[in-house]
Amino acid sequence: MIILTLPDGKELNYEEEVLVKDVVKGISEGLYRDSMGAVLDGEVLGMEDIINKNGNFKVVKFADEEGKEIFWHTSSHILAHAVKNLYPDAKFAIGPAIGDGFYYDIDVEHRFVPEDLEKIEAEALRLAKENLEVKRSVVSKEEALETFKDEPYKIELINELPEGEEISLYKTGDFVDLCRGPHLENTKKIKALKLLSIAGAYWRGDEKNKMLQRIYGISFEKQKDLEEFIQMREEAEKRDHRKLGRELDLFSFHEEGPGFPFFHPKGMVLRNTVMQWWRGVLEENGYGEILTPIILNEALWHQSGHWDHYKENMYFTNIDEGAYAVKPMNCPGSILVYGSKQHSYRDLPIRLSEYGLVHRHELSGALHGLFRVRAFTQDDAHIYCLPSQITDEVFKMIDLADYLYSTFGFKYSIELSTRPEDFMGDIESWNLAEESLEAALIEKGLPYKINAGDGAFYGPKIDFQLEDAIGRTWQCGTIQLDFQLPKNFELSYINEKGEKETPIMLHRALLGSLERFLGILVEHFAGKFPIWLAPVQVKVVPVSEKFGDYAKEVADKFIAEGFRVEVDNRDEKLGKKIRDGQMEKVPYVLVVGEKEMNDKTVSVRVRDGEDQGAKSVEDVIAEFKKEVKEKTIK
């Protein structure tokens, strides 16, 4: 007997193994028509997959992440099929579904150009309209090697499979691909498809391997959804933080330091404004700030576990003939601070925050503006507490995260990331850590999703996914529960009985990478920062040079009240100076001429073009100060 439990608790019973599609049809024919596949105990299944065990069963549509994965994975095969039809000599590497579509890595002598994408796209849509069945077959290793004898990348993947592992092939029409699946039953659901871009990608991400051509695409059930996606993508391109970073003179990147951002004066104003505000918030919440070295002895990284679990992402150096490493994480330094003196149970919790600069080796092909860099600052904090204090400390961190993200106008969702394959420590400690975090989320009444296997190597974590102004999501803050590092470093406190015990360690970074958070802010606000964040908050524009002295007088009054002000004394027409202020995304332009000088007023222009008319300088200062204090978002 096979028992499947639906999300509402209802149970479905089957006397023998059953196809996914038969289960779904049994629930509802309409549901079957609308769905992509199903999830059984976290495993994503296609309609043709067989169920032969009990479990929790959920049907997924395109709106679900798992449904999109099935849909886009199938679309990547259609892309490869189209390329094979048009370029028969092409060799294929991998073609997965990703967070916003799919791609396929292809080795072909022809260099793809944008015009080629239009031809490939048309062929892919033609194939999809043929309603091709997606047929799965399981073959031996010998059969697989024979099938792909002319496909070197597939041969390499097949030869690396563990002995006895099932090898599955998927066939659409006359095109066969090596794949684990799952896929759609057929291609008829793919009604809209767009190939988006071409990029270079080293085979297996290794710079020593051949550079392949990667084609990115997106697909939907309806043309309307594709049009909405394209519109959002165009908006995202306008908001690209790399473009706005140049235009607003915030930061830059240079060949002399690939992956290492250079912040300009205006970018530093933005950066420091966020850091100073957050420093104050943490101080009010009982955090003491520390600063630890960037380079530490190699032995420390063996003790922490980073050497075994993170060495390929680290940089190394020698000092006085000793081996040292540049820190990729701040935790060992914080641990040394905690361990520098003996603590009592009465001292706990101890909350240590740090704006720690870390360095991680990222492949050059993975670098992306401020979003993926090789050097970045984390708003790290490590909390050392008693087992009885875990839940309360996690609650405090969640409340801090909510305050942080709501201040910038972000919505967010929560994921619980569990034990990865490459973990440190014992299963019992991991189970307890995962149960503790999950219990805190449940007690707090917060909805969350399980992100299986995505925890840190030393502990599970709560991850915060931010939603920005145009609906995109960003992984940002994290809270991690760690039973391992305190043991590795033999940390202790004296309990009520005068005996030594090991404290619990919580890691948390809510801005996450400061650089990445700033990049997200640039795109979230499209460079139109609220006045409290804006590098230049007020620009004073005299109508002509004879009102320059009054413009300076006005500017000095604002500066005295703590505002960041510029005066535009250029010999340009008034309209151009106002437009330039708007292009620079300054929140307010204050125009001054003869009437304003005589009345001791300013004419207020808002960055979106609104003319608020003449107001007294004192009233404007009071209004702007209120906006800054309340962190108003416009």
Coordinates of N, CA, C and O in Angstrom, one line a residue, residues 288-405:
G288 N 28.4 45.2 21.2 CA 29.7 45.9 21.3 C 30.4 45.7 20.0 O 30.5 44.6 19.4
E289 N 31.1 46.7 19.4 CA 31.7 46.6 18.1 C 33.2 46.2 18.3 O 33.9 46.8 19.2
I290 N 33.7 45.3 17.5 CA 35.1 44.9 17.5 C 35.7 45.1 16.1 O 34.9 45.3 15.1
L291 N 37.0 45.0 16.0 CA 37.6 45.0 14.7 C 38.8 43.9 14.8 O 39.6 44.0 15.7
T292 N 38.8 43.0 13.8 CA 39.8 41.9 13.9 C 40.7 42.0 12.6 O 40.2 42.5 11.6
P293 N 41.9 41.4 12.7 CA 42.8 41.5 11.5 C 42.3 40.8 10.3 O 41.5 39.8 10.3
I294 N 42.8 41.3 9.1 CA 42.4 40.7 7.8 C 43.2 39.5 7.6 O 42.8 38.5 6.9
I295 N 44.5 39.4 8.0 CA 45.4 38.3 7.8 C 45.6 37.6 9.2 O 46.0 38.2 10.1
L296 N 45.5 36.2 9.2 CA 45.7 35.5 10.4 C 46.4 34.2 10.0 O 46.3 33.7 8.9
N297 N 47.1 33.6 11.0 CA 47.9 32.4 10.8 C 47.1 31.2 10.3 O 45.9 31.0 10.6
E298 N 47.7 30.5 9.4 CA 47.1 29.4 8.7 C 46.5 28.3 9.7 O 45.4 27.8 9.5
A299 N 47.2 28.1 10.8 CA 46.7 27.1 11.8 C 45.3 27.4 12.3 O 44.5 26.5 12.6
L300 N 45.0 28.7 12.4 CA 43.6 29.1 12.8 C 42.6 28.6 11.9 O 41.5 28.2 12.3
W301 N 42.9 28.6 10.6 CA 41.9 28.2 9.6 C 41.7 26.7 9.5 O 40.7 26.2 9.1
H302 N 42.8 26.0 10.0 CA 42.6 24.5 10.1 C 41.7 24.3 11.3 O 40.8 23.4 11.2
Q303 N 41.9 25.0 12.4 CA 41.1 24.8 13.6 C 39.7 25.1 13.4 O 38.8 24.4 13.9
S304 N 39.4 26.2 12.6 CA 38.0 26.6 12.4 C 37.3 25.7 11.4 O 36.0 25.7 11.3
G305 N 38.0 24.9 10.6 CA 37.4 24.1 9.6 C 37.4 24.7 8.2 O 37.0 24.0 7.2
H306 N 37.7 26.0 8.1 CA 37.7 26.6 6.8 C 38.7 26.0 5.8 O 38.5 25.9 4.6
W307 N 39.8 25.5 6.4 CA 40.8 24.9 5.5 C 40.3 23.7 4.8 O 40.5 23.5 3.6
D308 N 39.5 22.9 5.5 CA 38.9 21.7 4.9 C 37.7 21.9 4.0 O 37.4 21.2 3.1
H309 N 37.0 23.0 4.4 CA 35.7 23.2 3.7 C 35.6 24.4 2.8 O 34.6 24.6 2.1
Y310 N 36.7 25.3 2.8 CA 36.6 26.6 2.1 C 37.9 27.0 1.5 O 38.0 28.1 0.9
K311 N 38.9 26.1 1.5 CA 40.2 26.5 1.1 C 40.3 27.1 -0.4 O 41.0 28.0 -0.6
E312 N 39.5 26.5 -1.3 CA 39.6 26.9 -2.7 C 39.1 28.3 -2.9 O 39.3 28.9 -3.9
N313 N 38.4 28.9 -1.9 CA 37.9 30.3 -2.0 C 38.8 31.3 -1.2 O 38.4 32.4 -1.1
M314 N 40.0 30.8 -0.7 CA 40.8 31.7 0.1 C 42.1 32.1 -0.6 O 42.5 31.5 -1.5
Y315 N 42.6 33.2 -0.1 CA 43.9 33.7 -0.5 C 45.0 33.5 0.6 O 44.6 33.6 1.8
F316 N 46.2 33.3 0.2 CA 47.3 32.9 1.1 C 48.5 33.8 1.0 O 48.7 34.3 -0.1
T317 N 49.3 33.9 2.0 CA 50.5 34.6 2.0 C 51.5 34.1 3.0 O 51.1 33.3 3.9
N318 N 52.8 34.5 2.9 CA 53.8 34.1 3.9 C 54.3 35.3 4.6 O 54.5 36.4 4.0
I319 N 54.4 35.2 5.9 CA 55.0 36.3 6.7 C 56.0 35.7 7.7 O 55.7 34.8 8.4
D320 N 57.3 36.2 7.6 CA 58.4 35.7 8.5 C 58.5 34.2 8.3 O 58.6 33.5 9.3
E321 N 58.3 33.7 7.1 CA 58.4 32.3 6.8 C 57.3 31.5 7.4 O 57.3 30.2 7.3
G322 N 56.3 32.1 7.9 CA 55.1 31.4 8.4 C 54.0 31.5 7.4 O 53.9 32.5 6.6
A323 N 53.1 30.5 7.4 CA 51.9 30.5 6.5 C 50.7 31.2 7.1 O 50.3 30.9 8.2
Y324 N 50.2 32.1 6.3 CA 49.0 32.9 6.7 C 47.9 32.9 5.7 O 48.2 32.6 4.5
A325 N 46.7 33.2 6.1 CA 45.6 33.3 5.1 C 44.9 34.6 5.3 O 44.7 35.1 6.4
V326 N 44.4 35.2 4.2 CA 43.5 36.4 4.2 C 42.1 35.9 4.6 O 41.6 34.9 4.0
K327 N 41.5 36.5 5.5 CA 40.2 35.9 6.1 C 39.1 36.0 5.0 O 38.8 37.0 4.5
P328 N 38.4 34.8 4.9 CA 37.2 34.8 4.0 C 35.9 35.1 4.8 O 34.9 35.3 4.3
M329 N 36.1 34.9 6.2 CA 35.0 35.1 7.1 C 35.5 35.7 8.4 O 36.7 35.6 8.7
N330 N 34.6 36.3 9.2 CA 35.1 37.0 10.4 C 35.0 36.2 11.6 O 35.6 36.6 12.7
C331 N 34.3 35.0 11.6 CA 34.1 34.3 12.8 C 35.3 33.9 13.7 O 35.3 34.1 14.9
P332 N 36.4 33.4 13.1 CA 37.5 33.1 13.9 C 38.1 34.2 14.7 O 38.5 34.1 15.8
G333 N 38.1 35.4 14.1 CA 38.6 36.6 14.8 C 37.7 36.9 16.0 O 38.2 37.2 17.1
S334 N 36.4 36.9 15.8 CA 35.5 37.1 16.9 C 35.7 36.1 18.0 O 35.6 36.4 19.2
I335 N 35.9 34.9 17.6 CA 36.1 33.8 18.6 C 37.3 34.1 19.5 O 37.3 33.9 20.7
L336 N 38.4 34.6 18.8 CA 39.6 34.9 19.6 C 39.3 36.0 20.6 O 39.9 36.0 21.7
V337 N 38.5 37.0 20.2 CA 38.2 38.1 21.1 C 37.4 37.5 22.3 O 37.7 37.8 23.5
Y338 N 36.4 36.7 22.0 CA 35.6 36.1 23.1 C 36.5 35.3 24.0 O 36.4 35.3 25.3
G339 N 37.4 34.5 23.4 CA 38.3 33.6 24.2 C 39.4 34.3 24.9 O 40.2 33.6 25.6
S340 N 39.5 35.6 24.8 CA 40.7 36.3 25.4 C 40.5 36.5 26.9 O 41.5 36.8 27.6
K341 N 39.3 36.2 27.4 CA 39.2 36.2 28.9 C 38.1 35.2 29.3 O 37.3 34.8 28.4
Q342 N 38.1 34.8 30.5 CA 37.1 33.9 31.0 C 35.7 34.6 31.2 O 35.7 35.7 31.8
H343 N 34.6 33.9 30.9 CA 33.3 34.5 31.0 C 32.5 33.7 32.0 O 32.6 32.5 32.1
S344 N 31.5 34.4 32.7 CA 30.6 33.7 33.5 C 29.2 33.6 32.8 O 29.0 34.4 31.8
Y345 N 28.4 32.7 33.2 CA 27.0 32.6 32.7 C 26.3 33.9 32.8 O 25.4 34.2 32.0
R346 N 26.7 34.7 33.8 CA 26.0 36.0 34.0 C 26.3 37.0 32.9 O 25.6 37.9 32.7
D347 N 27.5 36.8 32.2 CA 27.9 37.7 31.2 C 27.1 37.5 29.9 O 27.0 38.4 29.0
L348 N 26.5 36.3 29.7 CA 25.9 35.9 28.5 C 24.4 36.4 28.4 O 23.7 36.4 29.5
P349 N 23.9 36.8 27.3 CA 24.6 36.7 26.0 C 25.6 37.9 25.8 O 25.4 39.0 26.2
I350 N 26.7 37.6 25.1 CA 27.6 38.6 24.6 C 27.4 38.8 23.1 O 27.5 37.8 22.4
R351 N 27.2 40.0 22.7 CA 26.9 40.3 21.3 C 28.0 41.2 20.8 O 28.2 42.3 21.2
L352 N 28.8 40.6 19.8 CA 29.9 41.3 19.2 C 29.7 41.6 17.8 O 29.5 40.6 17.0
S353 N 29.7 42.8 17.4 CA 29.4 43.2 15.9 C 30.8 43.6 15.3 O 31.7 44.1 16.0
E354 N 30.8 43.5 14.0 CA 32.1 43.8 13.3 C 31.7 44.2 11.8 O 31.0 43.4 11.2
Y355 N 32.2 45.3 11.4 CA 32.2 45.6 9.9 C 33.5 45.0 9.4 O 34.5 45.7 9.3
G356 N 33.5 43.7 9.1 CA 34.8 43.0 8.7 C 35.0 42.9 7.2 O 34.1 42.4 6.5
L357 N 36.1 43.4 6.8 CA 36.5 43.2 5.4 C 37.0 41.8 5.1 O 38.0 41.4 5.8
V358 N 36.4 41.1 4.2 CA 36.8 39.7 3.9 C 37.1 39.6 2.4 O 36.6 40.4 1.6
H359 N 37.9 38.6 2.1 CA 38.3 38.4 0.7 C 38.0 37.0 0.3 O 38.4 36.0 1.1
R360 N 37.4 36.8 -0.8 CA 37.1 35.4 -1.3 C 37.4 35.3 -2.8 O 37.1 36.2 -3.5
H361 N 38.0 34.2 -3.1 CA 38.4 34.1 -4.5 C 37.2 33.6 -5.3 O 36.6 32.6 -5.1
E362 N 36.7 34.5 -6.2 CA 35.7 34.2 -7.2 C 36.2 34.1 -8.6 O 37.1 34.9 -8.9
L363 N 35.7 33.2 -9.3 CA 36.2 33.1 -10.7 C 35.8 34.3 -11.5 O 34.8 34.9 -11.2
S364 N 36.7 34.7 -12.4 CA 36.5 36.0 -13.1 C 35.1 36.0 -13.8 O 34.5 37.1 -13.9
G365 N 34.7 34.9 -14.3 CA 33.4 34.9 -15.1 C 32.2 35.0 -14.2 O 31.1 35.3 -14.7
A366 N 32.4 34.9 -12.9 CA 31.3 35.0 -11.9 C 31.2 36.4 -11.4 O 30.2 36.8 -10.8
L367 N 32.2 37.3 -11.6 CA 32.2 38.6 -11.0 C 31.0 39.4 -11.7 O 30.8 39.4 -12.9
H368 N 30.3 40.2 -10.9 CA 29.2 41.0 -11.4 C 29.0 42.2 -10.5 O 28.3 42.2 -9.5
G369 N 29.6 43.4 -10.9 CA 29.4 44.6 -10.2 C 29.6 44.5 -8.7 O 30.6 43.8 -8.3
L370 N 28.8 45.1 -7.9 CA 28.8 44.9 -6.5 C 28.2 43.7 -6.0 O 28.3 43.3 -4.8
F371 N 27.5 43.0 -6.9 CA 26.8 41.8 -6.5 C 27.7 40.6 -6.2 O 27.4 39.7 -5.4
R372 N 28.8 40.5 -7.0 CA 29.7 39.4 -6.8 C 31.1 40.0 -6.9 O 31.5 40.3 -8.0
V373 N 31.8 40.1 -5.8 CA 33.1 40.8 -5.8 C 34.1 39.8 -5.0 O 33.7 38.8 -4.5
R374 N 35.3 40.2 -5.0 CA 36.3 39.4 -4.3 C 36.7 40.0 -2.9 O 37.4 39.3 -2.2
A375 N 36.3 41.2 -2.7 CA 36.5 41.9 -1.4 C 35.3 42.6 -1.0 O 34.8 43.4 -1.8
F376 N 34.8 42.3 0.2 CA 33.6 43.0 0.6 C 33.5 43.1 2.2 O 34.2 42.3 2.9
T377 N 32.7 44.0 2.7 CA 32.5 44.2 4.1 C 31.2 43.6 4.5 O 30.2 43.9 4.0
Q378 N 31.3 42.8 5.6 CA 30.1 42.2 6.2 C 29.7 42.9 7.4 O 30.6 43.3 8.2
D379 N 28.4 43.2 7.6 CA 28.0 43.7 8.9 C 27.8 42.4 9.8 O 26.7 42.1 10.2
D380 N 28.9 41.9 10.2 CA 28.9 40.6 10.9 C 28.6 40.8 12.4 O 28.9 41.9 12.9
A381 N 28.0 39.8 13.0 CA 27.9 39.8 14.5 C 27.9 38.4 14.9 O 27.4 37.5 14.2
H382 N 28.5 38.2 16.1 CA 28.5 36.8 16.7 C 28.0 37.0 18.1 O 28.5 37.8 18.9
I383 N 27.0 36.1 18.5 CA 26.4 36.2 19.8 C 26.7 34.9 20.5 O 26.5 33.8 19.9
Y384 N 27.3 35.0 21.7 CA 27.6 33.8 22.5 C 26.6 33.8 23.6 O 26.5 34.7 24.4
C385 N 25.9 32.7 23.7 CA 24.8 32.6 24.6 C 24.6 31.2 25.2 O 25.3 30.3 24.8
L386 N 23.7 31.2 26.2 CA 23.4 29.9 26.9 C 22.4 29.2 26.0 O 21.6 29.8 25.2
P387 N 22.3 27.8 26.1 CA 21.2 27.1 25.3 C 19.8 27.7 25.5 O 19.0 27.7 24.6
S388 N 19.6 28.1 26.8 CA 18.2 28.6 27.1 C 17.9 30.0 26.5 O 16.8 30.4 26.5
Q389 N 19.0 30.6 25.9 CA 18.8 32.0 25.4 C 18.7 31.9 23.8 O 18.5 33.0 23.2
I390 N 18.8 30.8 23.2 CA 18.8 30.7 21.8 C 17.6 31.3 21.2 O 17.7 32.2 20.3
T391 N 16.4 30.9 21.6 CA 15.2 31.3 21.0 C 15.0 32.8 21.1 O 14.7 33.5 20.1
D392 N 15.3 33.4 22.3 CA 15.1 34.8 22.5 C 16.1 35.6 21.6 O 15.7 36.7 21.1
E393 N 17.3 35.1 21.5 CA 18.3 35.8 20.7 C 17.9 35.8 19.2 O 18.1 36.8 18.4
V394 N 17.4 34.6 18.7 CA 16.9 34.5 17.3 C 15.8 35.5 17.1 O 15.7 36.2 16.1
F395 N 14.8 35.6 18.1 CA 13.7 36.5 18.0 C 14.2 37.9 17.8 O 13.7 38.7 17.0
K396 N 15.2 38.3 18.7 CA 15.8 39.7 18.6 C 16.4 39.9 17.2 O 16.2 41.0 16.7
M397 N 17.1 38.9 16.6 CA 17.7 39.1 15.3 C 16.6 39.3 14.2 O 16.8 40.1 13.3
I398 N 15.6 38.5 14.3 CA 14.5 38.6 13.4 C 13.8 39.9 13.4 O 13.5 40.6 12.4
D399 N 13.6 40.4 14.7 CA 13.0 41.8 14.8 C 14.0 42.9 14.2 O 13.5 43.8 13.6
L400 N 15.3 42.7 14.4 CA 16.2 43.6 13.8 C 16.2 43.6 12.3 O 16.2 44.6 11.7
A401 N 16.1 42.4 11.8 CA 16.0 42.2 10.3 C 14.7 42.9 9.8 O 14.8 43.7 8.8
D402 N 13.6 42.7 10.5 CA 12.4 43.4 10.1 C 12.5 44.9 10.1 O 12.1 45.6 9.2
Y403 N 13.1 45.4 11.1 CA 13.3 46.9 11.2 C 14.2 47.4 10.1 O 13.9 48.4 9.5
L404 N 15.3 46.7 9.9 CA 16.2 47.0 8.8 C 15.6 47.1 7.4 O 15.6 48.1 6.7
Y405 N 14.9 46.0 7.1 CA 14.4 45.9 5.7 C 13.2 46.8 5.5 O 13.0 47.4 4.4

